[in-house]
Amino acid sequence: MGRFLIAALIGLLAALWTLTRPGDPDLYPARSDEPGVTLYLLDNGFHTDLAVPRAALMDGGGALAEATAGLAPGDWVLVGWGDATFYVDQSPIPGRLADGARAFFRPGNASVVMLDPEARDPVRRFDAADRQALRLSSAGMAALRARIEASLALDAAGRPILASARPGDDARFFKSRETFWIGHLCNHWTAELLSAAGLPVRPFRAVTSGEVMRTAARAEQGAAKLDLKPVRD
């Protein structure tokens, strides 16, 4: 009986590990004959952000547009998510190991959405190995924007709640409805945004930034095979 249970557990874990959430061809990729929005998935080695045109985040109004409108100038906005304390803190990692363990292993940690205005084109700021261009359809961008907005906690008047600002830069962190822990990390969140935009993702593998980057690269390769002119940078 014990061997059967162990085998069943291994089979379940294998199934979850290989599970792929299918994409939505009505959202991604943008066809060459329709308007599209180019954004960039960014990898800093363990965490992923999205670099999104500011105008695309402002489109349609709502809480996300309100949060974006209050940022410092910049045609691009870096969008990320993480633990409300560990993610914001920029002090040396060795002094934050205990807090990192808390963020990873204690369920239910408060989280924040980061919006960081950027004046330079991501192609000029980030190395080619650390970025992946994606061209979303207008509908795909709207779905991604809605997923970001769904993460924002709102006050009684429906406005985003500023949680903190990081000294020394223009990044702003807004309270999120979601919680952070090892079962739902920053890269899981980014993968969920890509899924909302129509890309196929492997949700249980999205622990690492490398898996999320591979997700985007596979999607662009698939677009190339469909002759849909994936964006080149």
PDB file of N, CA and C in Angstrom, residues 76-112:
ATOM      1  N   TRP A  76       8.362  54.181 -20.607  1.00  0.00           N
ATOM      2  CA  TRP A  76       8.214  52.775 -20.256  1.00  0.00           C
ATOM      3  C   TRP A  76       7.996  52.651 -18.756  1.00  0.00           C
ATOM      4  N   VAL A  77       7.350  51.565 -18.355  1.00  0.00           N
ATOM      5  CA  VAL A  77       7.156  51.287 -16.934  1.00  0.00           C
ATOM      6  C   VAL A  77       7.541  49.827 -16.682  1.00  0.00           C
ATOM      7  N   LEU A  78       8.440  49.613 -15.718  1.00  0.00           N
ATOM      8  CA  LEU A  78       8.766  48.256 -15.287  1.00  0.00           C
ATOM      9  C   LEU A  78       7.708  47.813 -14.286  1.00  0.00           C
ATOM     10  N   VAL A  79       7.123  46.653 -14.546  1.00  0.00           N
ATOM     11  CA  VAL A  79       6.038  46.127 -13.715  1.00  0.00           C
ATOM     12  C   VAL A  79       6.509  44.838 -13.057  1.00  0.00           C
ATOM     13  N   GLY A  80       6.404  44.768 -11.742  1.00  0.00           N
ATOM     14  CA  GLY A  80       6.784  43.569 -11.020  1.00  0.00           C
ATOM     15  C   GLY A  80       5.915  43.384  -9.800  1.00  0.00           C
ATOM     16  N   TRP A  81       6.160  42.302  -9.089  1.00  0.00           N
ATOM     17  CA  TRP A  81       5.352  41.954  -7.917  1.00  0.00           C
ATOM     18  C   TRP A  81       6.205  41.178  -6.948  1.00  0.00           C
ATOM     19  N   GLY A  82       5.944  41.334  -5.645  1.00  0.00           N
ATOM     20  CA  GLY A  82       6.716  40.570  -4.683  1.00  0.00           C
ATOM     21  C   GLY A  82       6.277  40.835  -3.260  1.00  0.00           C
ATOM     22  N   ASP A  83       7.016  40.245  -2.323  1.00  0.00           N
ATOM     23  CA  ASP A  83       6.740  40.414  -0.898  1.00  0.00           C
ATOM     24  C   ASP A  83       6.831  41.884  -0.524  1.00  0.00           C
ATOM     25  N   ALA A  84       5.940  42.329   0.340  1.00  0.00           N
ATOM     26  CA  ALA A  84       5.838  43.756   0.662  1.00  0.00           C
ATOM     27  C   ALA A  84       7.064  44.291   1.382  1.00  0.00           C
ATOM     28  N   THR A  85       7.845  43.429   2.028  1.00  0.00           N
ATOM     29  CA  THR A  85       9.044  43.879   2.737  1.00  0.00           C
ATOM     30  C   THR A  85      10.313  43.498   1.986  1.00  0.00           C
ATOM     31  N   PHE A  86      10.493  42.212   1.738  1.00  0.00           N
ATOM     32  CA  PHE A  86      11.744  41.733   1.138  1.00  0.00           C
ATOM     33  C   PHE A  86      11.963  42.315  -0.255  1.00  0.00           C
ATOM     34  N   TYR A  87      10.904  42.413  -1.046  1.00  0.00           N
ATOM     35  CA  TYR A  87      10.994  42.903  -2.426  1.00  0.00           C
ATOM     36  C   TYR A  87      11.419  44.360  -2.480  1.00  0.00           C
ATOM     37  N   VAL A  88      10.952  45.157  -1.544  1.00  0.00           N
ATOM     38  CA  VAL A  88      11.218  46.597  -1.558  1.00  0.00           C
ATOM     39  C   VAL A  88      12.613  46.908  -1.018  1.00  0.00           C
ATOM     40  N   ASP A  89      13.046  46.152  -0.034  1.00  0.00           N
ATOM     41  CA  ASP A  89      14.323  46.393   0.642  1.00  0.00           C
ATOM     42  C   ASP A  89      15.492  46.148  -0.316  1.00  0.00           C
ATOM     43  N   GLN A  90      16.394  47.103  -0.413  1.00  0.00           N
ATOM     44  CA  GLN A  90      17.556  46.983  -1.298  1.00  0.00           C
ATOM     45  C   GLN A  90      18.867  46.838  -0.527  1.00  0.00           C
ATOM     46  N   SER A  91      18.799  46.605   0.773  1.00  0.00           N
ATOM     47  CA  SER A  91      20.022  46.420   1.556  1.00  0.00           C
ATOM     48  C   SER A  91      20.677  45.086   1.181  1.00  0.00           C
ATOM     49  N   PRO A  92      21.954  44.889   1.513  1.00  0.00           N
ATOM     50  CA  PRO A  92      22.666  43.656   1.138  1.00  0.00           C
ATOM     51  C   PRO A  92      21.946  42.394   1.584  1.00  0.00           C
ATOM     52  N   ILE A  93      21.931  41.396   0.703  1.00  0.00           N
ATOM     53  CA  ILE A  93      21.222  40.143   0.946  1.00  0.00           C
ATOM     54  C   ILE A  93      21.652  39.443   2.240  1.00  0.00           C
ATOM     55  N   PRO A  94      22.966  39.391   2.567  1.00  0.00           N
ATOM     56  CA  PRO A  94      23.353  38.657   3.785  1.00  0.00           C
ATOM     57  C   PRO A  94      22.625  39.123   5.039  1.00  0.00           C
ATOM     58  N   GLY A  95      22.279  40.402   5.100  1.00  0.00           N
ATOM     59  CA  GLY A  95      21.571  40.908   6.266  1.00  0.00           C
ATOM     60  C   GLY A  95      20.081  40.669   6.220  1.00  0.00           C
ATOM     61  N   ARG A  96      19.588  40.067   5.120  1.00  0.00           N
ATOM     62  CA  ARG A  96      18.140  39.884   4.964  1.00  0.00           C
ATOM     63  C   ARG A  96      17.747  38.417   4.829  1.00  0.00           C
ATOM     64  N   LEU A  97      18.658  37.505   5.153  1.00  0.00           N
ATOM     65  CA  LEU A  97      18.379  36.090   4.949  1.00  0.00           C
ATOM     66  C   LEU A  97      17.190  35.610   5.787  1.00  0.00           C
ATOM     67  N   ALA A  98      17.114  36.074   7.020  1.00  0.00           N
ATOM     68  CA  ALA A  98      15.990  35.655   7.873  1.00  0.00           C
ATOM     69  C   ALA A  98      14.663  36.146   7.301  1.00  0.00           C
ATOM     70  N   ASP A  99      14.656  37.379   6.807  1.00  0.00           N
ATOM     71  CA  ASP A  99      13.426  37.913   6.225  1.00  0.00           C
ATOM     72  C   ASP A  99      13.092  37.185   4.929  1.00  0.00           C
ATOM     73  N   GLY A 100      14.121  36.801   4.177  1.00  0.00           N
ATOM     74  CA  GLY A 100      13.877  36.024   2.964  1.00  0.00           C
ATOM     75  C   GLY A 100      13.257  34.673   3.268  1.00  0.00           C
ATOM     76  N   ALA A 101      13.737  34.022   4.330  1.00  0.00           N
ATOM     77  CA  ALA A 101      13.154  32.740   4.729  1.00  0.00           C
ATOM     78  C   ALA A 101      11.699  32.922   5.140  1.00  0.00           C
ATOM     79  N   ARG A 102      11.420  33.998   5.866  1.00  0.00           N
ATOM     80  CA  ARG A 102      10.036  34.290   6.249  1.00  0.00           C
ATOM     81  C   ARG A 102       9.149  34.461   5.029  1.00  0.00           C
ATOM     82  N   ALA A 103       9.636  35.246   4.032  1.00  0.00           N
ATOM     83  CA  ALA A 103       8.841  35.505   2.830  1.00  0.00           C
ATOM     84  C   ALA A 103       8.573  34.223   2.045  1.00  0.00           C
ATOM     85  N   PHE A 104       9.567  33.326   2.002  1.00  0.00           N
ATOM     86  CA  PHE A 104       9.412  32.101   1.225  1.00  0.00           C
ATOM     87  C   PHE A 104       8.534  31.065   1.917  1.00  0.00           C
ATOM     88  N   PHE A 105       8.735  30.870   3.190  1.00  0.00           N
ATOM     89  CA  PHE A 105       8.173  29.688   3.831  1.00  0.00           C
ATOM     90  C   PHE A 105       6.961  29.961   4.714  1.00  0.00           C
ATOM     91  N   ARG A 106       6.659  31.215   5.018  1.00  0.00           N
ATOM     92  CA  ARG A 106       5.442  31.509   5.769  1.00  0.00           C
ATOM     93  C   ARG A 106       4.338  31.908   4.802  1.00  0.00           C
ATOM     94  N   PRO A 107       3.282  31.148   4.687  1.00  0.00           N
ATOM     95  CA  PRO A 107       2.207  31.510   3.752  1.00  0.00           C
ATOM     96  C   PRO A 107       1.506  32.804   4.170  1.00  0.00           C
ATOM     97  N   GLY A 108       0.922  33.464   3.180  1.00  0.00           N
ATOM     98  CA  GLY A 108       0.057  34.606   3.460  1.00  0.00           C
ATOM     99  C   GLY A 108       0.740  35.936   3.639  1.00  0.00           C
ATOM    100  N   ASN A 109       1.963  36.085   3.137  1.00  0.00           N
ATOM    101  CA  ASN A 109       2.664  37.356   3.292  1.00  0.00           C
ATOM    102  C   ASN A 109       2.044  38.450   2.423  1.00  0.00           C
ATOM    103  N   ALA A 110       1.981  39.655   2.970  1.00  0.00           N
ATOM    104  CA  ALA A 110       1.494  40.801   2.198  1.00  0.00           C
ATOM    105  C   ALA A 110       2.413  41.044   1.004  1.00  0.00           C
ATOM    106  N   SER A 111       1.854  41.555  -0.066  1.00  0.00           N
ATOM    107  CA  SER A 111       2.627  41.760  -1.291  1.00  0.00           C
ATOM    108  C   SER A 111       2.330  43.130  -1.891  1.00  0.00           C
ATOM    109  N   VAL A 112       3.167  43.502  -2.859  1.00  0.00           N
ATOM    110  CA  VAL A 112       3.021  44.792  -3.530  1.00  0.00           C
ATOM    111  C   VAL A 112       3.253  44.630  -5.035  1.00  0.00           C
TER     112      VAL A 112
END
